[in-house]
mmCIF file of C-alpha atoms in Angstrom:
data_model
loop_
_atom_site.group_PDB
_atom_site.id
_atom_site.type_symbol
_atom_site.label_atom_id
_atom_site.label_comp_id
_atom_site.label_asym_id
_atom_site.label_seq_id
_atom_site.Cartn_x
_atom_site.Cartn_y
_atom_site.Cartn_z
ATOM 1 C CA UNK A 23 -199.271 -9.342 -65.807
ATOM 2 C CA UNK A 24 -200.042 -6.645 -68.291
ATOM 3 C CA UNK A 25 -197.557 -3.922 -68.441
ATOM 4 C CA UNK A 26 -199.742 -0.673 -67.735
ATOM 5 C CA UNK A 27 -201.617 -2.663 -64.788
ATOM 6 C CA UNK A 28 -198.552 -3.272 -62.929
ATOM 7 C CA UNK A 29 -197.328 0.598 -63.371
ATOM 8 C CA UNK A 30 -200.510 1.748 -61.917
ATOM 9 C CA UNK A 31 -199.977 -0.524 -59.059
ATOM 10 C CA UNK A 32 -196.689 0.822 -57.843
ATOM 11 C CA UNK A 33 -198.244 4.796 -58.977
ATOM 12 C CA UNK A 34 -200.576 4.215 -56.294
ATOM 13 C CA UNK A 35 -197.958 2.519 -53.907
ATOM 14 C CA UNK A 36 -198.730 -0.762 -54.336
ATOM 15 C CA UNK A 37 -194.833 -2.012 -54.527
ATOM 16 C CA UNK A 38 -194.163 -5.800 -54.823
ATOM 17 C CA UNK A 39 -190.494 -7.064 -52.574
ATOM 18 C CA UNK A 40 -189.446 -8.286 -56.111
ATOM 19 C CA UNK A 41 -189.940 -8.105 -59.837
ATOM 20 C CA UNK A 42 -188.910 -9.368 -62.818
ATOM 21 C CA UNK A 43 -189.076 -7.216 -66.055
ATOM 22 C CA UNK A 44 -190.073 -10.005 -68.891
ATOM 23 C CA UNK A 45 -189.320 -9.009 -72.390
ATOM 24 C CA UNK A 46 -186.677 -7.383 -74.693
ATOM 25 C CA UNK A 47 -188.474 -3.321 -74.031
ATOM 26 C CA UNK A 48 -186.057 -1.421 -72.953
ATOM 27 C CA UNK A 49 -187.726 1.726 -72.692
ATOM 28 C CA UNK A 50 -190.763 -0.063 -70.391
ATOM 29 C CA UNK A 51 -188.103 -1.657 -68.348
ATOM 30 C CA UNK A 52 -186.610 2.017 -67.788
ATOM 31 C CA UNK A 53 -189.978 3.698 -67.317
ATOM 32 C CA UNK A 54 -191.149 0.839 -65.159
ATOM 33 C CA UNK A 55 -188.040 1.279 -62.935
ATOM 34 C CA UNK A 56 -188.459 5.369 -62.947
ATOM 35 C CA UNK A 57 -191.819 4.755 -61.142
ATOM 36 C CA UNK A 58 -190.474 2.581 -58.891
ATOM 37 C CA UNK A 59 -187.899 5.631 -57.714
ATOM 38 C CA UNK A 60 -190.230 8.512 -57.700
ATOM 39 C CA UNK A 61 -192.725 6.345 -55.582
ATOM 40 C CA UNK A 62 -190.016 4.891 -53.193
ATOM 41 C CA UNK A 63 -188.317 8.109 -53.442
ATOM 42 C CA UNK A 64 -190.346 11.255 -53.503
ATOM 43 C CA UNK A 65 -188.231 14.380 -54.702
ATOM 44 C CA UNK A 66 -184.896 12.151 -54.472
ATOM 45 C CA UNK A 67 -185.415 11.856 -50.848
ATOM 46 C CA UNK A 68 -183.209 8.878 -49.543
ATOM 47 C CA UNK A 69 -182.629 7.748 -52.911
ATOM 48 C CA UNK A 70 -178.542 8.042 -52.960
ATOM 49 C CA UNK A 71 -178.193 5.850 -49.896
ATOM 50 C CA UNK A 72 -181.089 3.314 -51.078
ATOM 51 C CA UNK A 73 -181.187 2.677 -54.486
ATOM 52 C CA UNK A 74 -178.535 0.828 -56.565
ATOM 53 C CA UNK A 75 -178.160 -0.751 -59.953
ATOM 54 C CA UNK A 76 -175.873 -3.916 -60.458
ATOM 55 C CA UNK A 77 -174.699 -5.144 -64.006
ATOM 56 C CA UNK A 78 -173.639 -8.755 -65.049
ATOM 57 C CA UNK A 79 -170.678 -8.034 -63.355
ATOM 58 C CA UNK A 80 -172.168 -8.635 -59.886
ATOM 59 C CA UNK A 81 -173.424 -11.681 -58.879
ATOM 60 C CA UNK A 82 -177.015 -13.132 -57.431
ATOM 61 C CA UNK A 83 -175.583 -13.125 -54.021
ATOM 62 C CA UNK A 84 -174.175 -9.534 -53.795
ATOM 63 C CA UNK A 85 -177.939 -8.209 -55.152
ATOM 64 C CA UNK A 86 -179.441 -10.190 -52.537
ATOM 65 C CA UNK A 87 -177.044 -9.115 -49.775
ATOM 66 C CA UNK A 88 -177.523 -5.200 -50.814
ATOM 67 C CA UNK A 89 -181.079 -5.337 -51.073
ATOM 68 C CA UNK A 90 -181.014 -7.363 -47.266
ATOM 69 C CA UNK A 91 -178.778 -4.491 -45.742
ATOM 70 C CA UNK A 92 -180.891 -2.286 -43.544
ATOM 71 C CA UNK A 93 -181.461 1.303 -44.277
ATOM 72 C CA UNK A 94 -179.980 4.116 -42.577
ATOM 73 C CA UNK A 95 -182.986 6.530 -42.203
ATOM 74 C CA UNK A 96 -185.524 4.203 -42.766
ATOM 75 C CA UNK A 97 -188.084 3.255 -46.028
ATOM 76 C CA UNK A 98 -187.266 0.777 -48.615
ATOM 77 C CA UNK A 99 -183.947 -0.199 -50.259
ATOM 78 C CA UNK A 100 -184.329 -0.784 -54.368
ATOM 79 C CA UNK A 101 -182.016 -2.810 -56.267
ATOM 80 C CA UNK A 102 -182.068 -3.186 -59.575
ATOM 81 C CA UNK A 103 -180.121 -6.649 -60.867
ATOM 82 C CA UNK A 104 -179.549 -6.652 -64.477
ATOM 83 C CA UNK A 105 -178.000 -10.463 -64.887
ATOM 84 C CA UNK A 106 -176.841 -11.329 -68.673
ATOM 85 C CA UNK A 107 -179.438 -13.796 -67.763
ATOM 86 C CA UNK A 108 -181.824 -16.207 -65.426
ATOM 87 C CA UNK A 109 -180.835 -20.217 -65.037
ATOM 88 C CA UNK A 110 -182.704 -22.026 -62.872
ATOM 89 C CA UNK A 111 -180.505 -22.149 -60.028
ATOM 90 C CA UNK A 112 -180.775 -18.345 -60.271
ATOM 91 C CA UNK A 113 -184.431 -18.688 -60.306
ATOM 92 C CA UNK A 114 -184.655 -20.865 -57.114
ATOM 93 C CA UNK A 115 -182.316 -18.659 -55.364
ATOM 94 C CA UNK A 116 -184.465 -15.569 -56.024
ATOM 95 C CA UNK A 117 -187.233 -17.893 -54.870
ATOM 96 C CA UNK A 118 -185.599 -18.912 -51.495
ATOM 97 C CA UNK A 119 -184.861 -15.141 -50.903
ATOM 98 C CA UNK A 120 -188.721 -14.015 -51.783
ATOM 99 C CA UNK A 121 -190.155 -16.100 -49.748
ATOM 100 C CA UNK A 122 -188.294 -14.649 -46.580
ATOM 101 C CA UNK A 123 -188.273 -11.053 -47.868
ATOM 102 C CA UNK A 124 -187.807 -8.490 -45.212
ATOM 103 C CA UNK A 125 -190.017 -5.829 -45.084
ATOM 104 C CA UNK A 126 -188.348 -2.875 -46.765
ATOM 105 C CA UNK A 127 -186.503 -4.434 -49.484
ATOM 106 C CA UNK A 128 -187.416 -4.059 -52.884
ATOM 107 C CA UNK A 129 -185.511 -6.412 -55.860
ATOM 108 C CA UNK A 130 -186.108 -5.643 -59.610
ATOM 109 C CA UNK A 131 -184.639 -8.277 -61.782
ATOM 110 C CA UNK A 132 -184.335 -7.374 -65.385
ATOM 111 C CA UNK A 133 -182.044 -9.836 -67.214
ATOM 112 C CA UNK A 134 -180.118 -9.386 -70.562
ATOM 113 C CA UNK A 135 -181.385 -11.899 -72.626
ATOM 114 C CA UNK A 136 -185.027 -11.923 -71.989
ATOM 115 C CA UNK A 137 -186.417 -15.510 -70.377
ATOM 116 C CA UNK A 138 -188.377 -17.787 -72.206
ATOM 117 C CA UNK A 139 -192.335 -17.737 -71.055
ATOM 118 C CA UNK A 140 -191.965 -21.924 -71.458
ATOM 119 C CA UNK A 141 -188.822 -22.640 -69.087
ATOM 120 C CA UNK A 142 -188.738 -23.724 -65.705
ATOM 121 C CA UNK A 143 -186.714 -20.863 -64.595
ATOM 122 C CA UNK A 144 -189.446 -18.670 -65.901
ATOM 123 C CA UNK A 145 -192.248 -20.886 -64.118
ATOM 124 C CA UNK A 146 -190.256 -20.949 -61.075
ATOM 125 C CA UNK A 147 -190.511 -17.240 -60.880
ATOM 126 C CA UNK A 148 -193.851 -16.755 -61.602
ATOM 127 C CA UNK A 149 -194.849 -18.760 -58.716
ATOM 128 C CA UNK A 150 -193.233 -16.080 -56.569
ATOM 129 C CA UNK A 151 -192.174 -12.476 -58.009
ATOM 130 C CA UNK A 152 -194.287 -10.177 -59.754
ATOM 131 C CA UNK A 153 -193.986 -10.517 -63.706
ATOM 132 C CA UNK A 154 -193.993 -7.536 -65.440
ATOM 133 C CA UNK A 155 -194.761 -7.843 -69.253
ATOM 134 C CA UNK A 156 -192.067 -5.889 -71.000
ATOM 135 C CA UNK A 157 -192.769 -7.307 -74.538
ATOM 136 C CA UNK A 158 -192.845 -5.521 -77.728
ATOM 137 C CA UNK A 159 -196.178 -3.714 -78.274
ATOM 138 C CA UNK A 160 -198.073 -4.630 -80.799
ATOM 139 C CA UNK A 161 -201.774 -3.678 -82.021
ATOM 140 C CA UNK A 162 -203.869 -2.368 -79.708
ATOM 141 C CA UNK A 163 -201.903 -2.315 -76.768
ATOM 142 C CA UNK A 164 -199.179 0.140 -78.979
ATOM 143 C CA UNK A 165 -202.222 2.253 -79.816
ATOM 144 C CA UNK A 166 -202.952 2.715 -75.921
ATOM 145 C CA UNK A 167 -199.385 3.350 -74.957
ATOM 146 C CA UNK A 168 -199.050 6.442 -77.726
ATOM 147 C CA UNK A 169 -202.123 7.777 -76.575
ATOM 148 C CA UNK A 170 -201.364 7.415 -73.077
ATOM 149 C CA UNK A 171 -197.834 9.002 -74.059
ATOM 150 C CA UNK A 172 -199.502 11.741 -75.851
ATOM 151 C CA UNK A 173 -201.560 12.893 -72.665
ATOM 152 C CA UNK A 174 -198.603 12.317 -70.337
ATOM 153 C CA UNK A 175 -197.665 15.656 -72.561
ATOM 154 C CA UNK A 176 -201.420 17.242 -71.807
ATOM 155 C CA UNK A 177 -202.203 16.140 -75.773
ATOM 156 C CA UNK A 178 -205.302 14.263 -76.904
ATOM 157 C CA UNK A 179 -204.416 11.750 -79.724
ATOM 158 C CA UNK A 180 -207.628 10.098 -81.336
ATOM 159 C CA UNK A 181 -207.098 6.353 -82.091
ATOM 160 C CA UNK A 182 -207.349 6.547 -85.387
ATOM 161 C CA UNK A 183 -204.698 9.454 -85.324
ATOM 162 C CA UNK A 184 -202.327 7.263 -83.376
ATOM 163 C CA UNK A 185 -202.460 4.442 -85.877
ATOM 164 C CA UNK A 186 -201.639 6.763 -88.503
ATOM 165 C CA UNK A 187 -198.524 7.938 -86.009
ATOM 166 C CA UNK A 188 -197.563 4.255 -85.979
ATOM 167 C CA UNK A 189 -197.681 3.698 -89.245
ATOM 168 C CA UNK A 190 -195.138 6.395 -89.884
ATOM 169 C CA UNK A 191 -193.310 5.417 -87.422
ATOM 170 C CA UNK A 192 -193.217 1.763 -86.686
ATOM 171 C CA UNK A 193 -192.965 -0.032 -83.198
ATOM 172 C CA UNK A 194 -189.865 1.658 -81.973
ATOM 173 C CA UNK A 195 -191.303 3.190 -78.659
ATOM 174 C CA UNK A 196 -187.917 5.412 -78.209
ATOM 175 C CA UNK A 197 -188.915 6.676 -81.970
ATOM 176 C CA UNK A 198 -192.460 7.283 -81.075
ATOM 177 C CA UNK A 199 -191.530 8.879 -77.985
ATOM 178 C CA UNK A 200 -189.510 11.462 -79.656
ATOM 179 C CA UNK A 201 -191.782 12.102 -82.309
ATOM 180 C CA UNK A 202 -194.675 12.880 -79.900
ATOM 181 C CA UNK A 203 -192.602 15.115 -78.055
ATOM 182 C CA UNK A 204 -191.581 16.591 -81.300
ATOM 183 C CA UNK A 205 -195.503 17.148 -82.154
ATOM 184 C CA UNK A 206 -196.235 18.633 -78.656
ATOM 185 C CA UNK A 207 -193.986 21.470 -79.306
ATOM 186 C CA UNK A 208 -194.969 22.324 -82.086
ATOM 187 C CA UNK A 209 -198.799 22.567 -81.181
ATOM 188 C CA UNK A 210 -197.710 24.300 -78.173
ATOM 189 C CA UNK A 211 -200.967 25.411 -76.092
ATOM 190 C CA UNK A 212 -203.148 23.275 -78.959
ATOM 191 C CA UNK A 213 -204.410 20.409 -76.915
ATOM 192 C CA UNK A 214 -205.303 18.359 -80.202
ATOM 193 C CA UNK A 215 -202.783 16.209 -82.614
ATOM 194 C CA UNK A 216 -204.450 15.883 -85.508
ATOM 195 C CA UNK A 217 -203.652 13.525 -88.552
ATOM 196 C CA UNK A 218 -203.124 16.920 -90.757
ATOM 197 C CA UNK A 219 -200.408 17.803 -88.330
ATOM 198 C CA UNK A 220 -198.894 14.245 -87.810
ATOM 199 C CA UNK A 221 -198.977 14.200 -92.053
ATOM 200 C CA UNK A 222 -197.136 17.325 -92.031
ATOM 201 C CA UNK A 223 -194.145 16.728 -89.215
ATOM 202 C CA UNK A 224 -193.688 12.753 -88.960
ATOM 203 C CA UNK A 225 -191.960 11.426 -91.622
ATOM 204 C CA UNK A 226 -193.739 7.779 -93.757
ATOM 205 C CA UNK A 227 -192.297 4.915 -92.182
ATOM 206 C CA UNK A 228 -191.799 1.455 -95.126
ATOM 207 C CA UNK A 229 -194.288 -0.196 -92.682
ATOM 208 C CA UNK A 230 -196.801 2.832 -94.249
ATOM 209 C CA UNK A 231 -194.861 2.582 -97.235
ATOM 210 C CA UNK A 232 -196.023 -1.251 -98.098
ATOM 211 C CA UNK A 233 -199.449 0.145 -97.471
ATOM 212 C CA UNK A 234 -199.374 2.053 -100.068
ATOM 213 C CA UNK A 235 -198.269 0.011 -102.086
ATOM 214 C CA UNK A 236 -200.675 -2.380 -101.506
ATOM 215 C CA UNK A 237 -203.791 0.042 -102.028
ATOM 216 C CA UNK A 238 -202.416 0.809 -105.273
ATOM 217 C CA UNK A 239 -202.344 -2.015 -106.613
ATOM 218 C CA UNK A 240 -205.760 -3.196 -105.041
ATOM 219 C CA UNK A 241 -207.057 -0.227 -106.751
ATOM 220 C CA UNK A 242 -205.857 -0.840 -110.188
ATOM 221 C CA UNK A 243 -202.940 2.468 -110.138
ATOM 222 C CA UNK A 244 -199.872 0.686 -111.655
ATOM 223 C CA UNK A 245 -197.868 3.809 -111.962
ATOM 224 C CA UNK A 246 -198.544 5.041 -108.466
ATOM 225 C CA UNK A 247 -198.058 1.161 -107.234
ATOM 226 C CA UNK A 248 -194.434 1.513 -109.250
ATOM 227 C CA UNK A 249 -193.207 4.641 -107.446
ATOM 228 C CA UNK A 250 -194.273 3.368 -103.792
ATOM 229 C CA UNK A 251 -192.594 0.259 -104.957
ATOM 230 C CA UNK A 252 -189.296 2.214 -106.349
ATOM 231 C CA UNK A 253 -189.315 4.637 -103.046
ATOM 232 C CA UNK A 254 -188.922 1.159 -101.541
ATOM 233 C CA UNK A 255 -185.994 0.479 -102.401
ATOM 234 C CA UNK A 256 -184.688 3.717 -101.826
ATOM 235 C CA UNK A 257 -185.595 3.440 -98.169
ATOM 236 C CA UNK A 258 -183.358 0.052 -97.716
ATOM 237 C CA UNK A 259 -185.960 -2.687 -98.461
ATOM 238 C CA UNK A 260 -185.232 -5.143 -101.676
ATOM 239 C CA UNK A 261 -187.545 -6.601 -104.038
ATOM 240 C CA UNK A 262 -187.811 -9.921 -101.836
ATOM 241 C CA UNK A 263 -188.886 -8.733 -98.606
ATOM 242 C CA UNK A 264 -191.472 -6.352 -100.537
ATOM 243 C CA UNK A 265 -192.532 -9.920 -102.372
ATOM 244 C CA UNK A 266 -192.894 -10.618 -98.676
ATOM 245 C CA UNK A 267 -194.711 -7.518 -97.597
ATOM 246 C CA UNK A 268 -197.329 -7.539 -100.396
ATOM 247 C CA UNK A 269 -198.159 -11.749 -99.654
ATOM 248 C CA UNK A 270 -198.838 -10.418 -95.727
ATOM 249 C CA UNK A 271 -201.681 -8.445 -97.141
ATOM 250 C CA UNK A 272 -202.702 -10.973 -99.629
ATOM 251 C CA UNK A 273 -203.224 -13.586 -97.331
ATOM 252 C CA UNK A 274 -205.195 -11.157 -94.594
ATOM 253 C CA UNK A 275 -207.889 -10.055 -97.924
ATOM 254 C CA UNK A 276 -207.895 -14.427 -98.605
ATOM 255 C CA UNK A 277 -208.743 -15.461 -94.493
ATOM 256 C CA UNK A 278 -211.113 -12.585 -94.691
ATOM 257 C CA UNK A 279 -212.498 -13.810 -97.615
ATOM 258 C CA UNK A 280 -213.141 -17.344 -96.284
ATOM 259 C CA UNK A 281 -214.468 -15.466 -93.356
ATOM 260 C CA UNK A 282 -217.370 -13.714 -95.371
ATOM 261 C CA UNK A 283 -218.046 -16.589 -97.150
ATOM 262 C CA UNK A 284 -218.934 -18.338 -94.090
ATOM 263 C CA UNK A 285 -221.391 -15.885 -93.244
ATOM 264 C CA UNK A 286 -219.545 -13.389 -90.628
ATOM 265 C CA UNK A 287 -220.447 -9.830 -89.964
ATOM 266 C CA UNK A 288 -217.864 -7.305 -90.581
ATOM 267 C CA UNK A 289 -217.168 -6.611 -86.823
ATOM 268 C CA UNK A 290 -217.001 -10.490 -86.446
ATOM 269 C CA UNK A 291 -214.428 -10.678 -89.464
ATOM 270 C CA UNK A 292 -212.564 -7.635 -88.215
ATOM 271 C CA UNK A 293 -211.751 -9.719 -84.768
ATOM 272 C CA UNK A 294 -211.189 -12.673 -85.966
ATOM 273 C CA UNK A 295 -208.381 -11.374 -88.389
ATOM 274 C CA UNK A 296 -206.336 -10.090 -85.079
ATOM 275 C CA UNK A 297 -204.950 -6.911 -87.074
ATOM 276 C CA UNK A 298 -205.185 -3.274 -86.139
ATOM 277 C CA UNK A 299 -209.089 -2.811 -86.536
ATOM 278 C CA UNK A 300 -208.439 0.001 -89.097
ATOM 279 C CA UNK A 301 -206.473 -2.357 -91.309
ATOM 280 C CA UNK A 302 -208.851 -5.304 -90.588
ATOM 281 C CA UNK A 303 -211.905 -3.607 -91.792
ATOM 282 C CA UNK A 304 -210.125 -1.793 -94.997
ATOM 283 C CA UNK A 305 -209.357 -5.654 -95.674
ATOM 284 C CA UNK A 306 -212.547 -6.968 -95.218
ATOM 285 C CA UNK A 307 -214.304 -4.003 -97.570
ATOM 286 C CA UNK A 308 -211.354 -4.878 -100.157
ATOM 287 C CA UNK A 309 -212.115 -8.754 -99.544
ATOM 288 C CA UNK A 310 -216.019 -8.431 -100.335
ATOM 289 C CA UNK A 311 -215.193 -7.245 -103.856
ATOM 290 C CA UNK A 312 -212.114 -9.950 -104.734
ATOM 291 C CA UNK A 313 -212.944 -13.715 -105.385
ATOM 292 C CA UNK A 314 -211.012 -16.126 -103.904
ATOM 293 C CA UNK A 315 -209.908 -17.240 -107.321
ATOM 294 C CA UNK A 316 -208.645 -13.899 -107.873
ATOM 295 C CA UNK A 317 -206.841 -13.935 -104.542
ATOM 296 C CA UNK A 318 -205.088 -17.023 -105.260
ATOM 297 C CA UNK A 319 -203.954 -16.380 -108.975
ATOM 298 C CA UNK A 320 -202.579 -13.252 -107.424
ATOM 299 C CA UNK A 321 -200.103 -15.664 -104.985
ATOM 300 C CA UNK A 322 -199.261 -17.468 -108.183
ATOM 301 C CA UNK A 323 -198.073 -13.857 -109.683
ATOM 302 C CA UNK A 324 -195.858 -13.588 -106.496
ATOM 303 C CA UNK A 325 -194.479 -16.892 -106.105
ATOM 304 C CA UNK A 326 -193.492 -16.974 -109.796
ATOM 305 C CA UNK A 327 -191.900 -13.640 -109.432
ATOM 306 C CA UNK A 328 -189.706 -15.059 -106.092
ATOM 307 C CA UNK A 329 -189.289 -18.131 -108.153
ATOM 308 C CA UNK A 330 -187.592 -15.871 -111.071
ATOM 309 C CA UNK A 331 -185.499 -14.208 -108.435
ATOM 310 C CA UNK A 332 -183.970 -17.127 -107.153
ATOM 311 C CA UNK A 333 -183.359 -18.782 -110.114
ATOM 312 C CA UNK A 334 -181.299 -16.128 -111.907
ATOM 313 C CA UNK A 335 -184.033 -15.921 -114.757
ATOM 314 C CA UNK A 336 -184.536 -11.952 -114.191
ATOM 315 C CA UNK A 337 -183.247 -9.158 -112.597
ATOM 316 C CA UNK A 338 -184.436 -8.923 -108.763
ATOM 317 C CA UNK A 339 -185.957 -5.353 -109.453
ATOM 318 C CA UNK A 340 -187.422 -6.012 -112.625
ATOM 319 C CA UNK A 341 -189.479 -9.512 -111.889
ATOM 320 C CA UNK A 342 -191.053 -7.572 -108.848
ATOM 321 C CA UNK A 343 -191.759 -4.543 -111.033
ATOM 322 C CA UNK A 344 -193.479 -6.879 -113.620
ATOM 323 C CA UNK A 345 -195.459 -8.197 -110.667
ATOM 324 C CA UNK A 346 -196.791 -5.383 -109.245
ATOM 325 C CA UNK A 347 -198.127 -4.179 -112.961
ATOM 326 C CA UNK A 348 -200.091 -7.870 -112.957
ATOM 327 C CA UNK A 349 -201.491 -7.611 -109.956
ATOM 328 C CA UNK A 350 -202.151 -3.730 -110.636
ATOM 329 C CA UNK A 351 -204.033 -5.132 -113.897
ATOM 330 C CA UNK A 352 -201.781 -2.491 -116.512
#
């Protein structure tokens, strides 16, 4: 079940007798388990006799048996079992043990190596613990989180500010985190993050980076398309994986193309393209003004650059660069 539905649930005391945390988020896993102990455990009340946390050292059958023992004073006992990961004999077991749950006992399973959504184990599971989605944000659902984050601090973050916050930042929820922490200071009693103050304290992430590289060269600026590109390569990226970058865009303006041409509205373009709505619509506007002839000669100028690359006929650096003034139209 989706992530911020299932922390709600145990905010207003709705706790399941097990979980298991599904994906590789750490930080969701942590703040998922946090709510668990400030609603089983008000003020740290009981929490030192009833709450424990086994590694991969410990095995199924010593969670199970500590999460079984009674309490001394009464309430629930919360165990948190953090196996390198879940087989299916693990899976049955945990099965077995939910189905005859005493009351009071609370299991959170959050494995190493994050289960595959397609294996039995997995299905096995699902047909008896509560799932918890902990699986890399992406889209929307990261735009929600940061703005739920940002008035967790008493802040009001407008969407389009938050994708702006992401694009500096990335994905990295610890990063973003810190960053809107770092913002709330600094407004202090301001209740408002603006984009002029995000601009000003939250340093341009490549992600934003390959943006602007990208609106450049859609809007003819070879020089300014060359020093994104350069400040690329400062930050760690190479001329491949910006070859890369630049033929993710390309191929968004070409499906939106063939998306126009078959007669859809902007908002229905702007769905179907399943990008951040902010990118999706600058795409479509840039899509209604390129052919798809242009679109595809401008793959052509890519692949032959990659092609160059790889067969030793130019410099990595300087094939891109040549590129990017092509496509830029210098």
């Amino acid at each position: 079940m989706e992530y911020t539905i299932r922390l709600e649930e145990v905010k207003k005391g709705k706790v399941a007798p097990a979980y298991l945390l599904h994906g590789p988020e750490e930080l969701l896993q942590s703040e998922f388990i946090a709510a668990l102990r400030e609603q089983l455990f008000p003020d740290g009340e009981g929490e030192e006799f009833n709450y424990a946390e086994l590694s991969d050292q410990a095995s199924l059958r010593e969670a199970l048996e500590l999460v079984d023992t009674p309490t001394l004073f009464g309430g629930t006992r919360l165990v948190v079992f953090k196996p390198a990961a879940v087989e299916e004999e693990m899976a049955e077991a945990i099965g077995r043990w939910y189905r005859g749950a005493a009351p009071g006992a609370c299991l959170v399973v959050a494995p190493e190596s994050p289960l595959d959504g397609r294996s039995k184990a997995f299905r096995q599971l699902t047909g008896s613990v509560a799932i918890v989605d902990c699986q890399q944000l992406r889209g929307d659902a990261l735009i929600q989180w940061v703005r739920a984050r940002a008035a967790g601090r008493g802040k009001h973050l407008a969407p389009r500010t938050a994708w702006l916050l992401t694009q500096r930042v990335g994905d990295d929820l610890r990063r973003l985190d810190s960053e809107i922490d770092k913002l709330a200071i600094y407004l202090g009693q301001s209740a408002e993050i603006d984009a002029a103050t995000v601009e000003l304290l939250v340093a341009r992430s490549v992600e934003e980076k390959t943006y602007q590289l990208t609106d450049a060269i859609g809007d003819g600026h070879g020089d300014r398309a060359l020093a994104v590109y350069r400040s690329l390569l400062v930050s760690g990226q190479s001329p491949l994986q910006v070859i890369a970058a630049i033929a993710w865009q390309l191929r968004l303006l070409l499906k939106a193309r063939v998306l126009i041409e078959r007669g859809l509205d902007t908002e229905s373009v702007v769905k179907e393209l399943k990008a951040h709505p902010y990118v999706a619509r600058k795409a479509c506007e840039r899509a209604r003004r390129l052919e798809r002839a242009v679109l595809r000669e401008a793959f052509s100028t890519l692949a032959q650059a990659e092609l160059c690359i790889k067969r030793g006929q130019l410099p990595e650096e300087l094939a891109v660069e040549m590129a990017i003034l092509k496509l830029a139209g210098s």
